[in-house]
Amino acid sequence: GAGVSQTPSNKVTEKGKYVELRCDPISGHTALYWYRQSLGQGPEFLIYFQGTGAADDSGLPNDRFFAVRPEGSVSTLKIQRTERGDSAVYLCASSLIGHRGELFFGEGSRLTVL
Amino acid sequence: GQQVMQIPQYQHVQEGEDFTTYCNSSTTLSNIQWYKQRPGGHPVFLIQLVKSGEVKKQKRLTFQFGEAKKNSSLHITATQTTDVGTYFCAGPIDQGAQKLVFGQGTRLTINP
């Protein structure tokens, strides 16, 4: 595709539910990032993939958060037992050469936990 | 917590005035990137600086990387309403780590 695609654009769920957020990066980009952005804050790093493997998952806040990228392209961020504090915009970005290069961000998935 | 700090957090100017945002890192950076996020939008890459003391210009925008590679600035000359948004700096904080750490951003609003 022309850019990074994220679905859903909006997700409203109840506390305790499970959610999946999907990211389809730019074709050919081997590096993929997940960030979380709360209102008025900068993007907060969650996890970075180089190819299929999670090269750095140090930003995942706890074990309720998990992300996969099984074929080195599409990635899914999975959040178990959602809490109200998980409400934020989840941004996906892809890059040709990781943190040494430009990140292309998707429009984000806005998650609201009631 | 954040290891990349930006000041000011907010800036309101009259159209035509200049604007500057400053970025400071707790550690030396191999490179620094700047992004712009329009209200309701997503961050969009503006530029990357790599060399110590580097200065780059994009029309009315001037970007500078400090000699020690721990600070950077973005200066906009004669702001226009299209400059409205939040400006973020970002850098790879830890040597060998893969994450790009963003500052908290400077939100620019402009009175036309």
PDB file of C-alpha atoms in Angstrom:
ATOM      1  CA  GLY A   1       0.000   0.000   0.000  1.00  0.00           C
ATOM      2  CA  ALA A   2       0.917   3.623  -0.220  1.00  0.00           C
ATOM      3  CA  GLY A   3       1.324   4.129   3.491  1.00  0.00           C
ATOM      4  CA  VAL A   4       1.100   2.441   6.865  1.00  0.00           C
ATOM      5  CA  SER A   5      -2.408   1.155   7.438  1.00  0.00           C
ATOM      6  CA  GLN A   6      -3.882   0.614  10.893  1.00  0.00           C
ATOM      7  CA  THR A   7      -7.177  -0.986  11.832  1.00  0.00           C
ATOM      8  CA  PRO A   8      -9.463  -0.344  13.511  1.00  0.00           C
ATOM      9  CA  SER A   9      -9.224   3.434  13.560  1.00  0.00           C
ATOM     10  CA  ASN A  10     -11.392   3.480  16.673  1.00  0.00           C
ATOM     11  CA  LYS A  11     -12.065   0.805  19.234  1.00  0.00           C
ATOM     12  CA  VAL A  12     -14.300   1.134  22.268  1.00  0.00           C
ATOM     13  CA  THR A  13     -14.228  -1.753  24.697  1.00  0.00           C
ATOM     14  CA  GLU A  14     -15.127  -2.564  28.240  1.00  0.00           C
ATOM     15  CA  LYS A  15     -12.671  -3.026  31.052  1.00  0.00           C
ATOM     16  CA  GLY A  16     -11.391  -6.576  31.155  1.00  0.00           C
ATOM     17  CA  LYS A  17     -11.919  -7.327  27.478  1.00  0.00           C
ATOM     18  CA  TYR A  18      -9.297  -8.446  24.961  1.00  0.00           C
ATOM     19  CA  VAL A  19      -8.403  -6.278  21.961  1.00  0.00           C
ATOM     20  CA  GLU A  20      -6.280  -6.662  18.866  1.00  0.00           C
ATOM     21  CA  LEU A  21      -4.905  -3.796  16.842  1.00  0.00           C
ATOM     22  CA  ARG A  22      -3.525  -4.412  13.380  1.00  0.00           C
ATOM     23  CA  CYS A  23      -0.746  -2.680  11.457  1.00  0.00           C
ATOM     24  CA  ASP A  24       0.084  -3.148   7.789  1.00  0.00           C
ATOM     25  CA  PRO A  25       3.437  -1.452   7.118  1.00  0.00           C
ATOM     26  CA  ILE A  26       4.775  -0.005   3.918  1.00  0.00           C
ATOM     27  CA  SER A  27       5.767  -2.815   1.565  1.00  0.00           C
ATOM     28  CA  GLY A  28       9.447  -3.631   1.885  1.00  0.00           C
ATOM     29  CA  HIS A  29       9.932  -1.970   5.257  1.00  0.00           C
ATOM     30  CA  THR A  30      11.642  -4.465   7.536  1.00  0.00           C
ATOM     31  CA  ALA A  31      11.461  -2.368  10.703  1.00  0.00           C
ATOM     32  CA  LEU A  32       8.136  -1.932  12.486  1.00  0.00           C
ATOM     33  CA  TYR A  33       7.396  -0.015  15.665  1.00  0.00           C
ATOM     34  CA  TRP A  34       4.443   0.268  18.005  1.00  0.00           C
ATOM     35  CA  TYR A  35       4.035   3.450  20.013  1.00  0.00           C
ATOM     36  CA  ARG A  36       1.350   4.654  22.375  1.00  0.00           C
ATOM     37  CA  GLN A  37       0.348   8.298  22.578  1.00  0.00           C
ATOM     38  CA  SER A  38      -1.747   9.828  25.317  1.00  0.00           C
ATOM     39  CA  LEU A  39      -3.324  13.255  24.970  1.00  0.00           C
ATOM     40  CA  GLY A  40      -0.737  16.010  25.105  1.00  0.00           C
ATOM     41  CA  GLN A  41       2.202  13.616  25.227  1.00  0.00           C
ATOM     42  CA  GLY A  42       4.801  12.409  22.789  1.00  0.00           C
ATOM     43  CA  PRO A  43       4.695   8.905  21.341  1.00  0.00           C
ATOM     44  CA  GLU A  44       5.827   6.369  23.919  1.00  0.00           C
ATOM     45  CA  PHE A  45       7.824   3.428  22.593  1.00  0.00           C
ATOM     46  CA  LEU A  46       6.304  -0.021  23.086  1.00  0.00           C
ATOM     47  CA  ILE A  47       8.059  -2.533  20.828  1.00  0.00           C
ATOM     48  CA  TYR A  48      10.264  -2.748  17.761  1.00  0.00           C
ATOM     49  CA  PHE A  49      10.417  -5.542  15.179  1.00  0.00           C
ATOM     50  CA  GLN A  50      13.195  -6.153  12.720  1.00  0.00           C
ATOM     51  CA  GLY A  51      11.740  -8.724  10.386  1.00  0.00           C
ATOM     52  CA  THR A  52       9.728 -11.299  12.292  1.00  0.00           C
ATOM     53  CA  GLY A  53      11.463 -10.993  15.636  1.00  0.00           C
ATOM     54  CA  ALA A  54      10.883  -8.496  18.411  1.00  0.00           C
ATOM     55  CA  ALA A  55      14.269  -6.799  18.572  1.00  0.00           C
ATOM     56  CA  ASP A  56      13.285  -4.613  21.508  1.00  0.00           C
ATOM     57  CA  ASP A  57      10.154  -5.051  23.621  1.00  0.00           C
ATOM     58  CA  SER A  58      11.379  -3.011  26.571  1.00  0.00           C
ATOM     59  CA  GLY A  59       8.530  -0.527  26.257  1.00  0.00           C
ATOM     60  CA  LEU A  60       5.691  -2.973  26.792  1.00  0.00           C
ATOM     61  CA  PRO A  61       4.196  -1.845  30.114  1.00  0.00           C
ATOM     62  CA  ASN A  62       3.325  -5.319  31.457  1.00  0.00           C
ATOM     63  CA  ASP A  63       2.532  -8.856  30.411  1.00  0.00           C
ATOM     64  CA  ARG A  64      -0.983  -7.920  29.316  1.00  0.00           C
ATOM     65  CA  PHE A  65       0.579  -6.456  26.188  1.00  0.00           C
ATOM     66  CA  PHE A  66       1.942  -8.650  23.423  1.00  0.00           C
ATOM     67  CA  ALA A  67       2.759  -8.108  19.770  1.00  0.00           C
ATOM     68  CA  VAL A  68       3.506 -10.421  16.889  1.00  0.00           C
ATOM     69  CA  ARG A  69       4.719 -10.123  13.340  1.00  0.00           C
ATOM     70  CA  PRO A  70       4.707 -13.726  12.130  1.00  0.00           C
ATOM     71  CA  GLU A  71       5.620 -13.191   8.489  1.00  0.00           C
ATOM     72  CA  GLY A  72       7.683 -10.045   8.809  1.00  0.00           C
ATOM     73  CA  SER A  73       4.986  -7.798   7.420  1.00  0.00           C
ATOM     74  CA  VAL A  74       1.645  -7.282   9.187  1.00  0.00           C
ATOM     75  CA  SER A  75       1.827  -6.904  12.955  1.00  0.00           C
ATOM     76  CA  THR A  76      -0.821  -7.292  15.629  1.00  0.00           C
ATOM     77  CA  LEU A  77      -0.714  -5.664  19.041  1.00  0.00           C
ATOM     78  CA  LYS A  78      -2.707  -7.675  21.552  1.00  0.00           C
ATOM     79  CA  ILE A  79      -3.934  -6.334  24.869  1.00  0.00           C
ATOM     80  CA  GLN A  80      -5.463  -8.685  27.411  1.00  0.00           C
ATOM     81  CA  ARG A  81      -7.733  -7.741  30.311  1.00  0.00           C
ATOM     82  CA  THR A  82      -7.871  -4.110  29.236  1.00  0.00           C
ATOM     83  CA  GLU A  83      -7.825  -1.392  31.853  1.00  0.00           C
ATOM     84  CA  ARG A  84      -9.039   2.200  31.644  1.00  0.00           C
ATOM     85  CA  GLY A  85      -5.433   3.359  31.738  1.00  0.00           C
ATOM     86  CA  ASP A  86      -4.825   1.583  28.433  1.00  0.00           C
ATOM     87  CA  SER A  87      -6.946   4.207  26.673  1.00  0.00           C
ATOM     88  CA  ALA A  88      -4.717   6.009  24.174  1.00  0.00           C
ATOM     89  CA  VAL A  89      -3.903   6.239  20.494  1.00  0.00           C
ATOM     90  CA  TYR A  90      -1.759   3.311  19.413  1.00  0.00           C
ATOM     91  CA  LEU A  91       0.546   4.310  16.590  1.00  0.00           C
ATOM     92  CA  CYS A  92       2.342   1.960  14.268  1.00  0.00           C
ATOM     93  CA  ALA A  93       5.343   3.055  12.241  1.00  0.00           C
ATOM     94  CA  SER A  94       7.566   1.361   9.709  1.00  0.00           C
ATOM     95  CA  SER A  95      11.018   2.126   8.424  1.00  0.00           C
ATOM     96  CA  LEU A  96      13.502   0.809   5.925  1.00  0.00           C
ATOM     97  CA  ILE A  97      16.453   0.862   8.299  1.00  0.00           C
ATOM     98  CA  GLY A  98      15.133   1.028  11.841  1.00  0.00           C
ATOM     99  CA  HIS A  99      15.980   3.830  14.212  1.00  0.00           C
ATOM    100  CA  ARG A 100      18.617   5.292  11.940  1.00  0.00           C
ATOM    101  CA  GLY A 101      16.020   6.249   9.392  1.00  0.00           C
ATOM    102  CA  GLU A 102      12.747   8.043   8.922  1.00  0.00           C
ATOM    103  CA  LEU A 103       9.689   6.507  10.553  1.00  0.00           C
ATOM    104  CA  PHE A 104       6.453   6.466   8.564  1.00  0.00           C
ATOM    105  CA  PHE A 105       3.495   6.521  10.925  1.00  0.00           C
ATOM    106  CA  GLY A 106       0.005   5.234  10.383  1.00  0.00           C
ATOM    107  CA  GLU A 107      -3.089   7.193  11.377  1.00  0.00           C
ATOM    108  CA  GLY A 108      -3.296   5.275  14.635  1.00  0.00           C
ATOM    109  CA  SER A 109      -5.912   3.227  16.443  1.00  0.00           C
ATOM    110  CA  ARG A 110      -7.757   5.112  19.150  1.00  0.00           C
ATOM    111  CA  LEU A 111      -8.553   2.745  21.999  1.00  0.00           C
ATOM    112  CA  THR A 112     -11.103   3.713  24.616  1.00  0.00           C
ATOM    113  CA  VAL A 113     -11.609   1.418  27.585  1.00  0.00           C
ATOM    114  CA  LEU A 114     -14.821   2.108  29.479  1.00  0.00           C
TER     115      LEU A 114
ATOM    116  CA  GLY B   1      10.586   8.498  32.239  1.00  0.00           C
ATOM    117  CA  GLN B   2      11.352  10.652  29.274  1.00  0.00           C
ATOM    118  CA  GLN B   3      15.054  11.022  28.523  1.00  0.00           C
ATOM    119  CA  VAL B   4      14.423  13.544  25.773  1.00  0.00           C
ATOM    120  CA  MET B   5      13.142  16.868  27.028  1.00  0.00           C
ATOM    121  CA  GLN B   6      11.612  19.639  24.983  1.00  0.00           C
ATOM    122  CA  ILE B   7      10.893  23.220  25.860  1.00  0.00           C
ATOM    123  CA  PRO B   8       8.634  25.039  25.793  1.00  0.00           C
ATOM    124  CA  GLN B   9       5.645  22.732  26.115  1.00  0.00           C
ATOM    125  CA  TYR B  10       3.370  25.325  24.496  1.00  0.00           C
ATOM    126  CA  GLN B  11       4.011  28.391  22.368  1.00  0.00           C
ATOM    127  CA  HIS B  12       1.454  30.837  21.039  1.00  0.00           C
ATOM    128  CA  VAL B  13       2.605  33.420  18.510  1.00  0.00           C
ATOM    129  CA  GLN B  14       1.175  35.982  16.184  1.00  0.00           C
ATOM    130  CA  GLU B  15       1.353  35.039  12.539  1.00  0.00           C
ATOM    131  CA  GLY B  16       4.615  36.346  11.153  1.00  0.00           C
ATOM    132  CA  GLU B  17       6.526  35.973  14.420  1.00  0.00           C
ATOM    133  CA  ASP B  18       9.396  33.534  14.792  1.00  0.00           C
ATOM    134  CA  PHE B  19       9.235  30.320  16.815  1.00  0.00           C
ATOM    135  CA  THR B  20      11.904  28.121  18.373  1.00  0.00           C
ATOM    136  CA  THR B  21      11.689  24.804  20.181  1.00  0.00           C
ATOM    137  CA  TYR B  22      14.575  23.191  22.019  1.00  0.00           C
ATOM    138  CA  CYS B  23      15.377  19.548  22.585  1.00  0.00           C
ATOM    139  CA  ASN B  24      17.785  18.134  25.159  1.00  0.00           C
ATOM    140  CA  SER B  25      18.904  14.565  25.664  1.00  0.00           C
ATOM    141  CA  SER B  26      20.406  13.023  28.774  1.00  0.00           C
ATOM    142  CA  THR B  27      22.832  11.084  26.588  1.00  0.00           C
ATOM    143  CA  THR B  28      24.765  11.605  23.369  1.00  0.00           C
ATOM    144  CA  LEU B  29      22.697  10.788  20.315  1.00  0.00           C
ATOM    145  CA  SER B  30      23.900   9.185  17.105  1.00  0.00           C
ATOM    146  CA  ASN B  31      21.226  11.160  15.294  1.00  0.00           C
ATOM    147  CA  ILE B  32      18.179  13.267  16.021  1.00  0.00           C
ATOM    148  CA  GLN B  33      14.948  13.390  14.092  1.00  0.00           C
ATOM    149  CA  TRP B  34      12.180  15.979  14.044  1.00  0.00           C
ATOM    150  CA  TYR B  35       8.508  15.258  13.412  1.00  0.00           C
ATOM    151  CA  LYS B  36       5.431  17.426  13.053  1.00  0.00           C
ATOM    152  CA  GLN B  37       1.962  16.346  14.146  1.00  0.00           C
ATOM    153  CA  ARG B  38      -1.001  18.382  13.003  1.00  0.00           C
ATOM    154  CA  PRO B  39      -4.052  18.477  15.300  1.00  0.00           C
ATOM    155  CA  GLY B  40      -5.869  15.147  14.924  1.00  0.00           C
ATOM    156  CA  GLY B  41      -3.103  13.761  12.733  1.00  0.00           C
ATOM    157  CA  HIS B  42      -0.122  11.486  13.056  1.00  0.00           C
ATOM    158  CA  PRO B  43       3.578  12.397  13.329  1.00  0.00           C
ATOM    159  CA  VAL B  44       5.205  13.203  10.000  1.00  0.00           C
ATOM    160  CA  PHE B  45       8.961  13.135   9.535  1.00  0.00           C
ATOM    161  CA  LEU B  46      10.622  16.486   8.881  1.00  0.00           C
ATOM    162  CA  ILE B  47      14.350  15.878   9.011  1.00  0.00           C
ATOM    163  CA  GLN B  48      17.236  13.896  10.454  1.00  0.00           C
ATOM    164  CA  LEU B  49      20.502  15.391  11.734  1.00  0.00           C
ATOM    165  CA  VAL B  50      23.559  13.208  12.148  1.00  0.00           C
ATOM    166  CA  LYS B  51      26.714  15.301  12.393  1.00  0.00           C
ATOM    167  CA  SER B  52      27.912  17.328  15.355  1.00  0.00           C
ATOM    168  CA  GLY B  53      27.072  21.005  14.828  1.00  0.00           C
ATOM    169  CA  GLU B  54      24.991  20.240  11.752  1.00  0.00           C
ATOM    170  CA  VAL B  55      22.575  22.890  10.488  1.00  0.00           C
ATOM    171  CA  LYS B  56      19.914  22.139   7.903  1.00  0.00           C
ATOM    172  CA  LYS B  57      17.287  24.391   6.388  1.00  0.00           C
ATOM    173  CA  GLN B  58      13.934  23.652   4.845  1.00  0.00           C
ATOM    174  CA  LYS B  59      12.469  26.913   3.534  1.00  0.00           C
ATOM    175  CA  ARG B  60      11.523  28.808   6.718  1.00  0.00           C
ATOM    176  CA  LEU B  61      12.610  25.983   9.053  1.00  0.00           C
ATOM    177  CA  THR B  62      16.147  25.769  10.438  1.00  0.00           C
ATOM    178  CA  PHE B  63      17.297  22.685  12.339  1.00  0.00           C
ATOM    179  CA  GLN B  64      20.444  22.523  14.408  1.00  0.00           C
ATOM    180  CA  PHE B  65      22.279  19.661  16.139  1.00  0.00           C
ATOM    181  CA  GLY B  66      24.538  20.637  19.030  1.00  0.00           C
ATOM    182  CA  GLU B  67      28.288  20.145  19.063  1.00  0.00           C
ATOM    183  CA  ALA B  68      28.014  17.573  21.824  1.00  0.00           C
ATOM    184  CA  LYS B  69      25.138  15.839  20.021  1.00  0.00           C
ATOM    185  CA  LYS B  70      22.956  16.122  23.123  1.00  0.00           C
ATOM    186  CA  ASN B  71      20.739  18.986  22.065  1.00  0.00           C
ATOM    187  CA  SER B  72      18.927  20.273  19.041  1.00  0.00           C
ATOM    188  CA  SER B  73      16.675  23.111  18.011  1.00  0.00           C
ATOM    189  CA  LEU B  74      14.054  23.910  15.420  1.00  0.00           C
ATOM    190  CA  HIS B  75      13.515  27.520  14.429  1.00  0.00           C
ATOM    191  CA  ILE B  76      10.681  28.721  12.229  1.00  0.00           C
ATOM    192  CA  THR B  77      11.003  32.151  10.673  1.00  0.00           C
ATOM    193  CA  ALA B  78       7.880  34.225  10.030  1.00  0.00           C
ATOM    194  CA  THR B  79       5.310  31.636  11.095  1.00  0.00           C
ATOM    195  CA  GLN B  80       2.263  30.928   8.969  1.00  0.00           C
ATOM    196  CA  THR B  81      -1.022  29.334  10.004  1.00  0.00           C
ATOM    197  CA  THR B  82       0.063  26.151   8.223  1.00  0.00           C
ATOM    198  CA  ASP B  83       2.828  25.778  10.830  1.00  0.00           C
ATOM    199  CA  VAL B  84       0.264  24.989  13.546  1.00  0.00           C
ATOM    200  CA  GLY B  85       0.871  21.645  15.217  1.00  0.00           C
ATOM    201  CA  THR B  86       3.083  19.859  17.694  1.00  0.00           C
ATOM    202  CA  TYR B  87       6.772  19.471  16.954  1.00  0.00           C
ATOM    203  CA  PHE B  88       8.607  16.459  18.360  1.00  0.00           C
ATOM    204  CA  CYS B  89      12.257  15.603  18.480  1.00  0.00           C
ATOM    205  CA  ALA B  90      13.288  11.969  18.735  1.00  0.00           C
ATOM    206  CA  GLY B  91      16.526  10.103  19.126  1.00  0.00           C
ATOM    207  CA  PRO B  92      17.906   6.622  19.730  1.00  0.00           C
ATOM    208  CA  ILE B  93      18.752   7.007  23.403  1.00  0.00           C
ATOM    209  CA  ASP B  94      20.618   3.857  24.291  1.00  0.00           C
ATOM    210  CA  GLN B  95      23.632   2.659  22.354  1.00  0.00           C
ATOM    211  CA  GLY B  96      22.649  -0.613  20.782  1.00  0.00           C
ATOM    212  CA  ALA B  97      18.991  -0.190  21.625  1.00  0.00           C
ATOM    213  CA  GLN B  98      16.564  -0.017  18.785  1.00  0.00           C
ATOM    214  CA  LYS B  99      13.980   2.337  20.144  1.00  0.00           C
ATOM    215  CA  LEU B 100      13.520   5.904  19.063  1.00  0.00           C
ATOM    216  CA  VAL B 101      12.563   7.980  22.095  1.00  0.00           C
ATOM    217  CA  PHE B 102      10.367  11.006  21.535  1.00  0.00           C
ATOM    218  CA  GLY B 103      10.257  14.209  23.488  1.00  0.00           C
ATOM    219  CA  GLN B 104       6.936  15.425  24.860  1.00  0.00           C
ATOM    220  CA  GLY B 105       6.650  17.941  22.055  1.00  0.00           C
ATOM    221  CA  THR B 106       6.103  21.664  21.690  1.00  0.00           C
ATOM    222  CA  ARG B 107       2.604  22.640  20.681  1.00  0.00           C
ATOM    223  CA  LEU B 108       2.544  25.695  18.435  1.00  0.00           C
ATOM    224  CA  THR B 109      -0.605  27.743  18.016  1.00  0.00           C
ATOM    225  CA  ILE B 110      -0.801  30.840  15.837  1.00  0.00           C
ATOM    226  CA  ASN B 111      -3.015  33.892  15.962  1.00  0.00           C
ATOM    227  CA  PRO B 112      -3.774  34.909  12.374  1.00  0.00           C
TER     228      PRO B 112
END
